[in-house]
Coordinates of C-alpha atoms in Angstrom, one line a residue:
Chain A
M1 CA 224.4 -16.3 -26.6
T2 CA 224.0 -17.0 -22.9
I3 CA 226.2 -20.1 -23.2
V4 CA 228.9 -18.1 -24.9
T5 CA 228.9 -15.4 -22.3
N6 CA 228.9 -18.1 -19.6
R7 CA 231.9 -19.8 -21.2
T8 CA 233.8 -16.6 -21.5
F9 CA 233.1 -15.9 -17.8
L10 CA 234.2 -19.4 -16.8
S11 CA 237.5 -19.2 -18.7
E12 CA 238.0 -15.8 -17.3
K13 CA 237.5 -17.1 -13.8
A14 CA 239.8 -20.1 -14.5
G15 CA 242.4 -17.8 -15.9
R16 CA 242.3 -15.6 -12.8
A17 CA 242.5 -18.6 -10.5
I18 CA 245.5 -20.0 -12.4
T19 CA 247.3 -16.6 -12.4
A20 CA 246.7 -16.2 -8.7
I21 CA 248.1 -19.6 -7.9
V22 CA 251.1 -19.2 -10.1
V23 CA 251.9 -15.7 -8.7
S24 CA 251.7 -17.0 -5.1
L25 CA 253.9 -20.0 -5.9
V26 CA 256.5 -17.6 -7.4
L27 CA 256.3 -15.3 -4.4
W28 CA 256.7 -18.2 -2.1
E29 CA 259.7 -19.5 -4.0
I30 CA 261.3 -16.0 -3.9
G31 CA 260.4 -15.7 -0.2
S32 CA 261.9 -18.9 0.9
R33 CA 265.0 -18.4 -1.2
S34 CA 265.3 -14.7 -0.1
R35 CA 268.5 -15.3 1.9
T36 CA 270.5 -16.4 -1.1
W37 CA 268.6 -14.5 -3.9
L38 CA 268.0 -11.2 -2.2
G39 CA 270.7 -11.3 0.4
V40 CA 268.0 -10.5 3.1
A41 CA 266.1 -13.3 4.8
I42 CA 262.4 -12.4 4.9
P43 CA 261.2 -13.4 8.3
G44 CA 258.9 -16.4 8.5
I45 CA 258.7 -17.5 4.9
S46 CA 262.5 -17.8 4.5
A47 CA 262.4 -20.7 7.0
A48 CA 259.8 -22.6 4.9
P49 CA 261.0 -24.9 2.1
P50 CA 260.4 -23.5 -1.4
P51 CA 257.7 -25.1 -3.6
S52 CA 260.2 -26.6 -6.0
A53 CA 261.7 -28.6 -3.1
V54 CA 258.2 -29.6 -2.0
V55 CA 257.5 -31.0 -5.5
I56 CA 260.7 -33.0 -5.3
A57 CA 259.8 -34.3 -1.8
F58 CA 256.3 -35.2 -3.2
L59 CA 257.9 -37.2 -6.0
G60 CA 260.0 -38.9 -3.4
V61 CA 256.9 -40.1 -1.4
V62 CA 254.3 -40.5 -4.1
F63 CA 255.6 -44.0 -5.0
E64 CA 256.0 -45.0 -1.4
I65 CA 253.2 -47.3 -0.2
S66 CA 253.4 -45.8 3.3
Y67 CA 252.3 -42.4 2.0
W68 CA 249.2 -43.8 0.5
Y69 CA 248.6 -45.9 3.5
S70 CA 248.5 -42.6 5.5
W71 CA 245.8 -41.4 3.1
Y72 CA 243.9 -44.7 3.6
L73 CA 244.1 -44.6 7.4
S74 CA 243.0 -40.9 7.7
S75 CA 240.2 -41.4 5.1
L76 CA 239.0 -44.5 6.9
R77 CA 238.8 -42.7 10.2
V78 CA 237.1 -39.7 8.6
F79 CA 234.5 -41.8 6.7
G80 CA 233.9 -44.2 9.6
G81 CA 233.4 -41.4 12.1
F82 CA 231.4 -39.3 9.6
L83 CA 229.1 -42.1 8.5
I84 CA 228.3 -43.1 12.1
A85 CA 227.7 -39.5 13.0
M86 CA 225.2 -39.2 10.1
L87 CA 223.5 -42.5 11.0
L88 CA 223.0 -41.5 14.6
G89 CA 222.8 -37.8 14.2
I90 CA 220.0 -37.6 11.6
P91 CA 217.4 -39.6 13.6
L92 CA 218.5 -38.0 16.9
G93 CA 218.0 -34.5 15.4
I94 CA 214.6 -35.4 14.0
M95 CA 213.5 -37.0 17.3
L96 CA 214.7 -33.9 19.2
A97 CA 212.6 -31.8 16.9
M98 CA 209.5 -33.9 16.9
N99 CA 209.1 -35.3 20.4
R100 CA 208.8 -32.8 23.3
T101 CA 209.4 -35.3 26.1
F102 CA 212.4 -36.8 24.3
N103 CA 213.7 -33.3 23.8
G104 CA 213.2 -32.4 27.4
I105 CA 215.2 -35.3 28.6
V106 CA 218.0 -35.6 26.0
F107 CA 218.6 -32.0 24.9
P108 CA 220.1 -30.7 28.2
V109 CA 222.6 -33.5 28.2
F110 CA 223.4 -32.9 24.5
E111 CA 223.9 -29.2 25.2
V112 CA 226.3 -29.8 28.0
L113 CA 228.4 -32.2 25.9
R114 CA 228.3 -30.1 22.7
P115 CA 230.6 -27.3 23.7
I116 CA 233.4 -29.7 24.6
P117 CA 236.0 -29.5 21.8
P118 CA 236.4 -32.9 20.1
L119 CA 240.1 -32.8 20.9
A120 CA 239.5 -32.6 24.6
W121 CA 238.1 -36.1 24.2
V122 CA 241.3 -37.6 22.9
P123 CA 242.8 -38.8 26.2
L124 CA 239.5 -40.3 27.3
A125 CA 238.9 -41.8 23.8
I126 CA 242.3 -43.6 24.1
I127 CA 241.3 -45.0 27.5
F128 CA 237.8 -46.0 26.2
W129 CA 238.7 -47.8 23.0
P130 CA 241.0 -50.8 22.5
T131 CA 242.8 -49.6 19.5
Q132 CA 244.2 -46.3 18.5
G133 CA 242.3 -46.3 15.2
L134 CA 239.1 -46.7 17.0
S135 CA 239.9 -43.9 19.5
I136 CA 240.7 -41.5 16.6
G137 CA 237.6 -42.6 14.7
F138 CA 235.6 -41.9 17.8
V139 CA 237.0 -38.3 18.1
T140 CA 236.2 -37.6 14.4
F141 CA 232.7 -39.0 15.0
L142 CA 232.2 -36.5 17.8
G143 CA 233.5 -33.7 15.6
A144 CA 230.8 -34.3 13.0
F145 CA 228.0 -35.6 15.2
F146 CA 227.1 -32.4 17.2
T147 CA 227.1 -30.2 14.0
I148 CA 224.9 -32.7 12.2
V149 CA 222.4 -33.0 15.0
I150 CA 222.1 -29.3 15.5
N151 CA 221.5 -28.7 11.8
V152 CA 219.0 -31.5 11.5
L153 CA 217.2 -30.3 14.6
D154 CA 216.9 -26.7 13.3
G155 CA 215.8 -27.9 9.8
A156 CA 213.1 -30.3 11.1
R157 CA 211.8 -27.7 13.5
S158 CA 211.4 -25.0 10.8
I159 CA 209.2 -27.1 8.6
D160 CA 206.0 -25.2 7.9
G161 CA 203.0 -26.4 9.9
R162 CA 200.8 -26.2 6.8
F163 CA 202.8 -29.2 5.4
Y164 CA 201.7 -31.4 8.3
S165 CA 198.1 -30.2 8.1
A166 CA 198.0 -30.8 4.4
A167 CA 199.5 -34.3 4.6
Q168 CA 197.3 -35.2 7.5
S169 CA 194.1 -34.1 5.9
M170 CA 194.9 -36.1 2.8
G171 CA 195.1 -39.2 5.0
A172 CA 198.8 -39.6 5.7
S173 CA 199.7 -41.7 8.7
R174 CA 202.4 -40.6 11.2
W175 CA 205.0 -42.8 9.5
Q176 CA 204.0 -41.4 6.1
V177 CA 204.3 -37.8 7.4
F178 CA 207.8 -38.7 8.6
R179 CA 208.8 -40.5 5.5
R180 CA 207.3 -38.2 2.8
V181 CA 207.3 -34.8 4.6
I182 CA 209.7 -34.5 7.5
L183 CA 212.6 -36.5 6.0
P184 CA 212.6 -34.8 2.5
A185 CA 212.0 -31.4 4.0
T186 CA 215.0 -31.9 6.3
I187 CA 217.4 -32.9 3.5
P188 CA 218.7 -29.4 2.8
S189 CA 219.7 -29.0 6.4
I190 CA 221.1 -32.5 6.5
S191 CA 223.3 -31.4 3.6
V192 CA 224.5 -28.3 5.3
G193 CA 225.3 -30.3 8.4
A194 CA 227.1 -32.9 6.3
V195 CA 229.3 -30.3 4.5
V196 CA 230.3 -28.5 7.7
G197 CA 230.6 -31.8 9.6
M198 CA 233.0 -33.2 6.9
G199 CA 235.2 -30.2 7.2
I200 CA 235.4 -30.6 11.0
T201 CA 236.2 -34.3 10.7
W202 CA 239.3 -33.5 8.6
E203 CA 240.4 -30.9 11.1
V204 CA 239.9 -33.3 14.0
V205 CA 241.5 -36.4 12.5
V206 CA 244.7 -34.6 11.7
A207 CA 245.0 -33.1 15.2
A208 CA 244.0 -36.4 16.8
E209 CA 246.6 -38.3 14.8
M210 CA 249.3 -35.8 15.8
I211 CA 248.5 -36.2 19.5
S212 CA 248.1 -39.9 19.6
G213 CA 251.0 -40.7 17.3
S214 CA 251.7 -43.9 15.3
G215 CA 250.7 -47.2 16.6
S216 CA 251.2 -49.0 13.4
S217 CA 253.8 -51.4 12.2
M218 CA 254.1 -49.3 9.0
G219 CA 256.5 -47.1 10.8
R220 CA 256.9 -43.4 10.2
A221 CA 253.9 -43.0 7.8
G222 CA 251.7 -45.5 9.4
G223 CA 249.6 -43.2 11.6
G224 CA 247.6 -41.3 9.0
L225 CA 248.3 -38.0 7.4
G226 CA 248.3 -36.1 10.7
F227 CA 251.1 -38.3 12.0
F228 CA 252.8 -38.1 8.6
I229 CA 253.1 -34.3 9.1
W230 CA 254.2 -34.7 12.7
S231 CA 256.8 -37.3 12.1
S232 CA 258.1 -35.2 9.2
Y233 CA 258.6 -32.4 11.6
L234 CA 260.3 -34.6 14.1
G235 CA 262.5 -36.0 11.4
G236 CA 263.4 -32.5 10.2
S237 CA 261.9 -33.1 6.7
Y238 CA 260.2 -29.7 6.3
E239 CA 259.4 -30.3 2.6
Q240 CA 257.3 -33.4 3.6
I241 CA 255.4 -31.3 6.2
I242 CA 254.2 -29.2 3.3
V243 CA 253.4 -32.3 1.2
G244 CA 251.3 -33.6 4.1
M245 CA 249.5 -30.3 4.5
I246 CA 248.6 -30.1 0.8
S247 CA 247.5 -33.7 0.9
I248 CA 245.0 -32.9 3.6
G249 CA 243.8 -29.8 1.7
V250 CA 243.2 -31.9 -1.4
A251 CA 241.5 -34.7 0.7
G252 CA 239.2 -32.2 2.4
Y253 CA 238.4 -30.5 -0.9
L254 CA 237.5 -33.9 -2.6
C255 CA 235.3 -34.9 0.3
S256 CA 233.4 -31.6 0.4
S257 CA 232.9 -31.6 -3.3
G258 CA 231.6 -35.2 -3.1
I259 CA 229.1 -34.3 -0.5
R260 CA 228.0 -31.1 -2.3
M261 CA 227.4 -33.3 -5.4
L262 CA 225.4 -35.8 -3.4
S263 CA 223.3 -33.2 -1.8
E264 CA 222.6 -31.4 -5.1
A265 CA 221.5 -34.7 -6.5
S266 CA 219.2 -35.4 -3.6
T267 CA 217.6 -31.9 -3.6
P268 CA 216.6 -31.5 -7.3
W269 CA 213.8 -29.0 -6.2
L270 CA 216.3 -26.5 -5.1
K271 CA 217.8 -26.2 -8.6
R272 CA 216.9 -23.2 -10.7
R273 CA 214.6 -24.2 -13.6
Chain B
M1 CA 174.9 -34.8 -26.8
K2 CA 177.5 -37.5 -26.4
P3 CA 180.0 -36.4 -29.1
N4 CA 180.1 -32.8 -27.8
Q5 CA 180.6 -34.1 -24.3
S6 CA 183.6 -36.2 -25.2
E7 CA 186.1 -33.3 -25.0
K8 CA 184.8 -32.5 -21.5
S9 CA 184.7 -36.2 -20.5
G10 CA 187.7 -35.7 -18.1
S11 CA 185.9 -33.0 -16.2
T12 CA 182.5 -34.8 -16.0
E13 CA 184.3 -37.8 -14.4
L14 CA 185.9 -35.4 -12.0
A15 CA 182.5 -34.3 -10.9
S16 CA 181.8 -37.8 -9.5
R17 CA 180.6 -36.5 -6.1
V18 CA 178.6 -33.5 -5.5
G19 CA 179.5 -34.0 -1.9
G20 CA 178.3 -33.2 1.5
E21 CA 177.6 -30.3 3.8
I22 CA 179.1 -28.8 6.9
V23 CA 177.0 -27.5 9.7
A24 CA 178.5 -25.6 12.6
Q25 CA 176.2 -25.3 15.6
D26 CA 176.8 -22.6 18.1
V27 CA 180.6 -23.2 17.9
S28 CA 183.0 -21.4 20.2
K29 CA 186.7 -21.6 20.6
S30 CA 189.1 -20.0 23.0
Y31 CA 192.8 -20.2 23.5
E32 CA 195.0 -19.5 26.5
V33 CA 197.3 -16.7 25.5
D34 CA 199.9 -15.5 28.1
G35 CA 197.7 -16.9 30.9
E36 CA 194.7 -15.1 29.6
R37 CA 191.7 -16.8 28.1
R38 CA 191.0 -15.4 24.6
L39 CA 187.7 -16.0 23.0
V40 CA 188.3 -16.3 19.2
I41 CA 185.0 -17.7 18.1
H42 CA 181.7 -17.3 19.9
G43 CA 178.3 -18.6 19.1
C44 CA 179.1 -19.2 15.5
S45 CA 176.4 -21.1 13.5
L46 CA 176.6 -21.6 9.8
T47 CA 175.8 -24.1 7.1
V48 CA 177.9 -24.8 4.0
E49 CA 175.2 -26.1 1.7
R50 CA 175.5 -29.2 -0.5
G51 CA 176.7 -28.4 -4.0
K52 CA 176.9 -24.7 -3.3
L53 CA 179.8 -22.3 -3.2
T54 CA 179.8 -20.5 0.2
V55 CA 182.2 -17.6 0.5
M56 CA 183.3 -16.4 4.0
I57 CA 184.5 -12.9 4.2
G58 CA 185.7 -10.9 7.2
P59 CA 188.4 -8.6 8.4
S60 CA 191.8 -10.2 8.4
G61 CA 192.8 -11.7 11.7
C62 CA 189.1 -12.2 12.8
G63 CA 189.5 -15.9 13.4
K64 CA 188.6 -17.4 10.0
S65 CA 191.7 -19.6 10.0
T66 CA 190.8 -21.0 13.4
L67 CA 187.3 -21.8 12.2
I68 CA 188.8 -23.7 9.3
R69 CA 190.9 -25.8 11.6
L70 CA 187.7 -26.7 13.5
L71 CA 185.7 -27.4 10.3
A72 CA 188.5 -29.7 9.0
G73 CA 188.7 -31.5 12.3
F74 CA 192.3 -30.5 13.1
E75 CA 191.1 -29.1 16.4
K76 CA 188.0 -29.5 18.6
P77 CA 185.7 -26.6 19.4
S78 CA 185.5 -25.5 23.0
G79 CA 181.7 -25.4 22.7
G80 CA 179.1 -26.4 20.2
A81 CA 179.6 -28.9 17.4
V82 CA 180.9 -29.2 13.9
L83 CA 179.1 -31.7 11.7
V84 CA 180.4 -32.9 8.4
N85 CA 177.7 -34.9 6.7
G86 CA 176.0 -35.2 10.0
K87 CA 179.1 -36.7 11.7
E88 CA 181.4 -34.9 14.1
A89 CA 184.4 -33.5 12.2
R90 CA 187.5 -35.5 12.6
S91 CA 190.9 -35.5 10.9
P92 CA 192.1 -37.2 8.9
N93 CA 188.9 -37.9 7.0
G94 CA 188.3 -37.9 3.3
D95 CA 185.2 -35.7 3.8
C96 CA 186.7 -32.3 4.1
L97 CA 189.9 -31.1 2.5
V98 CA 191.6 -27.8 3.1
V99 CA 193.6 -25.9 0.5
F100 CA 195.8 -23.5 2.5
Q101 CA 196.7 -19.9 2.1
E102 CA 199.4 -19.2 -0.4
T103 CA 200.7 -22.7 -1.1
A104 CA 201.3 -25.9 0.9
L105 CA 202.6 -27.9 -2.1
F106 CA 205.4 -30.1 -1.1
D107 CA 208.6 -28.5 -2.5
W108 CA 210.4 -31.8 -2.7
M109 CA 207.9 -33.5 -5.0
T110 CA 207.2 -32.8 -8.6
A111 CA 203.7 -31.3 -9.5
R112 CA 202.7 -34.8 -10.5
D113 CA 203.9 -36.5 -7.2
N114 CA 202.1 -33.8 -5.3
V115 CA 198.8 -34.7 -7.1
F116 CA 199.5 -38.4 -6.4
F117 CA 200.1 -37.8 -2.7
G118 CA 196.6 -38.3 -1.4
P119 CA 195.9 -41.6 -3.2
R120 CA 199.5 -42.8 -2.5
V121 CA 199.4 -42.3 1.3
R122 CA 195.9 -43.9 1.5
G123 CA 197.0 -46.9 -0.6
T124 CA 194.4 -46.3 -3.2
F125 CA 196.8 -45.6 -6.0
D126 CA 196.0 -47.8 -9.0
K127 CA 195.6 -47.6 -12.8
A128 CA 192.3 -45.8 -12.6
M129 CA 193.8 -43.3 -10.2
L130 CA 196.7 -42.7 -12.5
Y131 CA 194.3 -42.0 -15.3
K132 CA 192.4 -39.6 -13.1
A133 CA 195.6 -37.9 -12.0
N134 CA 196.7 -37.4 -15.6
A135 CA 193.2 -36.1 -16.5
L136 CA 193.3 -33.7 -13.6
L137 CA 196.8 -32.4 -14.5
A138 CA 195.6 -31.8 -18.0
Y139 CA 192.4 -30.2 -16.7
V140 CA 194.3 -27.6 -14.7
G141 CA 196.7 -27.1 -17.6
L142 CA 199.8 -28.5 -16.0
E143 CA 200.3 -31.5 -18.4
Q144 CA 203.6 -29.9 -19.7
F145 CA 204.8 -29.0 -16.2
Q146 CA 204.1 -32.1 -14.2
E147 CA 207.7 -33.0 -13.9
K148 CA 208.5 -29.5 -12.4
Y149 CA 209.0 -28.9 -8.8
P150 CA 206.7 -26.3 -7.1
P151 CA 209.5 -23.6 -6.8
Q152 CA 209.9 -23.8 -10.5
L153 CA 206.3 -23.1 -11.2
S154 CA 204.6 -19.7 -11.5
G155 CA 202.3 -18.5 -8.7
G156 CA 199.2 -19.3 -10.8
M157 CA 200.5 -22.8 -11.7
Q158 CA 201.1 -23.5 -8.0
R159 CA 197.5 -22.7 -7.1
R160 CA 196.2 -24.9 -9.9
A161 CA 198.5 -27.8 -8.9
E162 CA 197.2 -27.3 -5.4
L163 CA 193.6 -27.5 -6.6
A164 CA 194.4 -30.6 -8.5
R165 CA 196.0 -32.2 -5.5
A166 CA 192.9 -31.6 -3.4
M167 CA 190.4 -32.6 -6.2
I168 CA 192.0 -36.0 -6.8
N169 CA 190.9 -37.0 -3.3
D170 CA 187.3 -36.4 -4.2
P171 CA 186.5 -34.7 -0.8
D172 CA 182.8 -34.1 0.0
V173 CA 183.6 -30.6 1.0
M174 CA 186.6 -28.5 -0.1
V175 CA 187.7 -25.6 2.1
L176 CA 189.8 -23.0 0.2
D177 CA 191.6 -20.7 2.6
E178 CA 192.4 -17.5 0.7
P179 CA 193.7 -19.6 -2.1
F180 CA 194.6 -16.7 -4.4
R181 CA 196.2 -14.5 -1.8
G182 CA 199.6 -13.2 -2.8
L183 CA 199.0 -13.5 -6.5
D184 CA 199.5 -10.4 -8.7
A185 CA 196.2 -8.7 -9.7
M186 CA 196.2 -10.1 -13.3
T187 CA 196.9 -13.7 -12.3
K188 CA 194.3 -13.4 -9.5
K189 CA 191.6 -12.4 -11.9
L190 CA 192.5 -15.2 -14.3
M191 CA 192.5 -17.7 -11.4
Q192 CA 189.1 -16.5 -10.2
E193 CA 187.6 -17.0 -13.6
Y194 CA 189.4 -20.3 -14.0
Y195 CA 188.2 -21.5 -10.6
A196 CA 184.6 -20.4 -11.2
R197 CA 184.7 -22.6 -14.3
I198 CA 186.0 -25.6 -12.3
F199 CA 183.3 -25.1 -9.7
D200 CA 180.5 -24.7 -12.3
E201 CA 181.7 -28.0 -13.9
T202 CA 182.2 -30.0 -10.7
R203 CA 179.7 -28.4 -8.3
R204 CA 181.5 -29.7 -5.3
T205 CA 180.4 -28.3 -2.0
T206 CA 182.9 -25.6 -1.2
L207 CA 183.7 -23.1 1.5
F208 CA 185.9 -20.3 0.1
I209 CA 187.5 -17.9 2.4
T210 CA 188.6 -14.5 1.2
T211 CA 189.1 -10.9 2.2
D212 CA 188.3 -9.6 -1.3
I213 CA 184.7 -8.5 -1.7
D214 CA 184.8 -8.6 -5.5
E215 CA 186.1 -12.2 -5.4
A216 CA 183.4 -13.1 -3.0
I217 CA 180.5 -11.7 -5.1
F218 CA 181.9 -13.1 -8.3
L219 CA 182.2 -16.7 -6.9
A220 CA 179.6 -17.0 -4.3
D221 CA 176.2 -18.6 -4.1
R222 CA 176.1 -17.2 -0.6
I223 CA 178.3 -14.8 1.2
L224 CA 178.8 -15.1 5.0
I225 CA 180.1 -11.9 6.5
M226 CA 182.0 -12.6 9.7
S227 CA 182.2 -10.3 12.6
N228 CA 185.3 -9.3 14.4
M229 CA 186.8 -11.4 17.2
P230 CA 185.1 -13.2 18.9
M231 CA 184.0 -14.3 15.5
R232 CA 180.4 -15.2 14.5
V233 CA 178.3 -14.8 11.4
R234 CA 177.3 -11.2 11.1
A235 CA 175.2 -11.5 8.0
S236 CA 174.4 -13.9 5.2
I237 CA 173.8 -12.7 1.7
D238 CA 172.5 -14.9 -1.1
V239 CA 174.0 -14.1 -4.5
T240 CA 171.5 -15.1 -7.0
L241 CA 173.4 -13.9 -10.1
P242 CA 173.1 -16.6 -12.9
R243 CA 176.0 -19.0 -13.5
P244 CA 178.3 -19.2 -15.3
R245 CA 179.4 -15.7 -14.6
R246 CA 181.9 -13.4 -16.1
L247 CA 183.8 -10.9 -14.0
I248 CA 182.6 -8.0 -16.3
D249 CA 178.9 -9.0 -16.1
V250 CA 178.9 -9.2 -12.3
F251 CA 180.2 -5.7 -11.8
E252 CA 178.2 -4.1 -14.7
S253 CA 175.0 -5.5 -13.3
D254 CA 172.8 -3.6 -10.8
A255 CA 172.3 -6.8 -8.8
G256 CA 176.0 -7.2 -8.4
N257 CA 176.5 -3.7 -7.2
T258 CA 173.6 -3.8 -4.9
I259 CA 175.1 -6.8 -3.2
K260 CA 178.4 -5.1 -3.0
M261 CA 177.1 -2.0 -1.3
Q262 CA 175.1 -4.1 1.1
A263 CA 178.2 -6.2 2.0
L264 CA 180.5 -3.2 2.2
T265 CA 178.2 -1.4 4.6
I266 CA 178.3 -4.3 7.0
L267 CA 182.0 -4.9 6.5
H268 CA 182.6 -1.2 7.1
D269 CA 180.9 -1.4 10.4
E270 CA 183.0 -4.4 11.4
A271 CA 186.2 -2.8 10.2
M272 CA 185.3 0.4 12.1
K273 CA 184.9 -1.6 15.3
S274 CA 188.2 -3.3 15.0
F275 CA 189.8 -0.1 13.9
S276 CA 188.6 1.7 17.0
Q277 CA 190.0 -1.3 19.0
G278 CA 193.4 -0.6 17.4
S279 CA 193.6 -3.5 14.9
A280 CA 196.0 -2.8 12.1
A281 CA 194.1 -5.2 9.8
A282 CA 191.1 -3.0 9.8
T283 CA 193.0 -0.3 7.9
D284 CA 193.1 -2.6 4.9
F285 CA 189.3 -2.8 5.0
M286 CA 188.9 1.0 5.4
N287 CA 191.1 1.5 2.4
A288 CA 189.3 -1.2 0.4
Y289 CA 185.9 0.3 1.4
S290 CA 186.7 3.9 0.4
S291 CA 188.1 3.0 -3.0
R292 CA 185.2 0.7 -3.8
V293 CA 182.6 3.2 -2.9
S294 CA 184.0 5.9 -5.2
R295 CA 184.3 3.4 -8.0
T296 CA 180.9 2.0 -7.7
Q297 CA 179.0 5.3 -7.2
P298 CA 176.8 6.1 -10.2
G299 CA 178.4 8.5 -12.6
G300 CA 181.8 8.1 -10.9
N301 CA 184.8 7.1 -13.0

């Protein structure tokens, strides 16, 4: 009974979603063709290419290796930056939460650096790092890093003191308290930090690629999805701008779902019975 | 004798150690709060006797939890000494284990892994321990639920898992800090009867902290009534009702009600004192007191 209700609900939800997407596509098509179809140009949207043209542009690039190479480059920078941010951010967050002296020394520096937008680092990153890919990777790393550290720090700090006392009185060593209490108790906040951090890395990578431009021999589409959009703009191919935008949307969505699945799998105790 | 015992064999094995005793000698503890020295415990002497269930009762916020931290060796007293089996209390030690208010089960471990925790971190986890863990889980009725995580268990199951997690470590003394607080009235009664049975079968030295006078009389061999802050033992009452007890027997019997009146009179004084000092916690006790008196008066309904 419950399952049937559930299924009806799901299909209802899916139906609504599909209807909403179809209606907006139709409105978009009408809007961008308003000059010829309605005789009046609707401001803004009439300058945008219609979805049908975007589909055609997509079919044009989908078989081009350079388009997929843009995907590859952006993903590489996102994952590289993100993974390093996780590897450094999780231990740093936990240490900031656990060690008062360490916190007293490191946290002020951290708090001064944190409000600097990752994109403000782009010029310095280009000077710092030998290749363009590394500089962009560094900027995406910064985007995720601060968010992850702050989330882990808050999570580790809010662990109930009774857990420590209980573990300690049952004979757990400091390392075991860390490994079996602090780390698992922090996983939910690590997941939150990861989901938010992943979103930021996609924002940052695109902007950084636009600013720094292509340094690759692959030509127009060799600088990642951000540069793909920017060069489409420079080349006057407005349909391709939209293709690039949607590509990033899809990429971000895939990454976030992936992380959500991973975090759900690693926190089985948060599942309803 | 043997064949009848076989069904209970799990529990008799669990009663392998009757355990030790805790002696507190003239203990005091003070904290610095906002630059002011605050005396929480002063001149507190008590004995948690071997193989006995000692219940400590006192107005909430009177310093009981602080005393527990001293008894379990998490903190050192400012004055006096706490001796567990004649040695100074130190943590971690296998001698004295605390089961905390509400629950301190690890959410991220299944009920079973929670029970395994102690042996695992001490590196004493072997086949015999596995057998014992399974016996304990069955003993507290969680055999079917051992793969569940604490948030997926009911309140009563969580407390039983918590008891099993402490019992597997075979501590000489168990300290239960208001273990049934926060349970609904029905579950609480069931857990009290259930716990009384565990104690009768294992006879492990226990200090049980509560704010519920009925719970205290039902469980205790001896009740320690604590004074308000700075805390010390205000009175000690021996409860000589025969074991095993049933809730209904205790409160139908004259002996039970005499103890209750005696305890309530002292508690009332303490509650009154803290009430006049403006403690909100005292109101609970005033309420509890008045309702009990009207219920326990002869001829009253």
